[in-house]
């Protein structure tokens, strides 16, 4: 088997069949995949890891995704919105530490109050950071007009996970209605690219009904759409969601974790110069999960800089509140581990995806 894996890893273009074989590799063979991914990372983007301070702006959401703990239908959630002052304080924290960027994430809202508020907030952040901080948004699907306004107000990157590129699977994990539409979600990625954003997507790994073929297709989907950034994480069931019903059909969490590391490594091999985040959900499974992600090809870590009082309410999945708060000590520890994984933290740099620079050339 080892020979087959080595032979596939030498190919210029990986097919779906190749990817399925790689995704099925046993532990010893997987080390070959990780090694190759680390080489590709070193060659195409260098051994740098960028910190993005994550601000979970609000858990108010108009959608009802079947997997997510903050879905509209979950009445057991205390809804909150972080104030502008608190966001600016968090930005200052990132600036003081020379981190090149922040990510603003929230439930999806398309109402005018929210859209206007985000626009004003972005202007304040731009004033504060004087372009020393790149702002990534993760605020769900928006109209091209809204995307343009937010871009002009200072946001340069945007993440919309496709969640699964298999349309049938997409509708097993979302309601089938106007608000949850596969084609629209896909179009959102094109709209982002057209609006000039560095565009990111991603999927959940280990979803009920998901096969290795689906995951191979997800990787090829990202290549075809030509994304600049990716965030992938294990699916972690949440008891207050409809998908919880299938908890006994899931592969063990440890397997979902290992599969996520494989997906990160394979995307690195496939797309070479994109930014890949080592998702927070990895850390929810294994305290060293995000550092492992760095070792196998990821180059972005998103420490949570949301004020701590809100943490337990942004509960997308089980186990998230148990995560250690990102205190100064913790960050120092993270830096040490990044160094151990062979990387340097890219302080004072925006850390734009090299892929984007090559894409718009
Ligand atoms: N509302 C925005 C951004 C916030 S949700 C959006 O949906 O685009 C951010 C991501 O959290 C989602 O894209 C999804 O992939 C992930 N997520 C939600 N529930 C999850 C769960 N139970 N396990 C793992 N990841 C989950
Ligand atoms: Fe809302 Fe995003 Fe959760 Fe879906 S995944 S319910 S859009 S926060």
Tab-separated table of N, CA, C and O and ligand atoms in Angstrom, residues 61 63-65 67-68 70-72 106-108 163 316, ligand 2:
chain	number	residue	atom	x	y	z
A	61	UNK	N	-29.202	34.485	14.760
A	61	UNK	CA	-29.130	33.935	13.408
A	61	UNK	C	-30.530	33.728	12.851
A	61	UNK	O	-31.434	33.284	13.553
A	63	UNK	N	-31.084	31.724	10.353
A	63	UNK	CA	-31.127	30.421	9.681
A	63	UNK	C	-31.336	29.267	10.659
A	63	UNK	O	-31.236	29.435	11.872
A	64	UNK	N	-31.561	28.113	10.086
A	64	UNK	CA	-31.918	26.966	10.903
A	64	UNK	C	-31.150	25.706	10.507
A	64	UNK	O	-31.723	24.604	10.488
A	65	UNK	N	-29.877	25.858	10.200
A	65	UNK	CA	-29.050	24.719	9.788
A	65	UNK	C	-29.205	23.593	10.827
A	65	UNK	O	-29.166	23.852	12.033
A	67	UNK	N	-27.354	21.337	11.988
A	67	UNK	CA	-26.207	20.902	12.801
A	67	UNK	C	-25.780	21.918	13.841
A	67	UNK	O	-25.002	21.603	14.732
A	68	UNK	N	-26.290	23.143	13.736
A	68	UNK	CA	-25.649	24.254	14.462
A	68	UNK	C	-26.391	24.632	15.739
A	68	UNK	O	-27.607	24.844	15.735
A	70	UNK	N	-26.489	27.369	17.392
A	70	UNK	CA	-27.101	28.704	17.521
A	70	UNK	C	-28.175	28.936	16.455
A	70	UNK	O	-28.581	30.063	16.201
A	71	UNK	N	-28.642	27.847	15.856
A	71	UNK	CA	-29.734	27.956	14.861
A	71	UNK	C	-30.927	28.676	15.474
A	71	UNK	O	-31.150	28.603	16.696
A	72	UNK	N	-31.684	29.339	14.587
A	72	UNK	CA	-32.826	30.142	15.029
A	72	UNK	C	-33.756	29.350	15.950
A	72	UNK	O	-34.244	29.850	16.956
A	106	UNK	N	-20.439	35.726	12.786
A	106	UNK	CA	-21.734	35.800	13.484
A	106	UNK	C	-22.751	34.942	12.764
A	106	UNK	O	-22.500	34.450	11.657
A	107	UNK	N	-23.912	34.799	13.388
A	107	UNK	CA	-25.044	34.183	12.708
A	107	UNK	C	-25.405	35.028	11.491
A	107	UNK	O	-24.990	36.183	11.395
A	108	UNK	N	-26.165	34.440	10.600
A	108	UNK	CA	-26.480	35.178	9.358
A	108	UNK	C	-27.694	36.087	9.550
A	108	UNK	O	-28.742	35.660	10.007
A	163	UNK	N	-20.111	23.888	3.308
A	163	UNK	CA	-20.524	22.853	4.287
A	163	UNK	C	-20.445	21.441	3.710
A	163	UNK	O	-19.903	20.548	4.335
A	316	UNK	N	-21.631	26.635	18.914
A	316	UNK	CA	-22.021	26.003	17.646
A	316	UNK	C	-22.108	24.495	17.824
A	316	UNK	O	-22.918	23.826	17.217
B	2	LIG	FE1	-26.676	30.307	11.489
B	2	LIG	FE2	-24.219	29.847	10.462
B	2	LIG	FE3	-25.239	28.322	12.453
B	2	LIG	FE4	-26.283	28.124	10.013
B	2	LIG	S1	-24.155	27.607	10.609
B	2	LIG	S2	-27.446	28.265	11.917
B	2	LIG	S3	-26.127	30.225	9.310
B	2	LIG	S4	-24.706	30.467	12.549
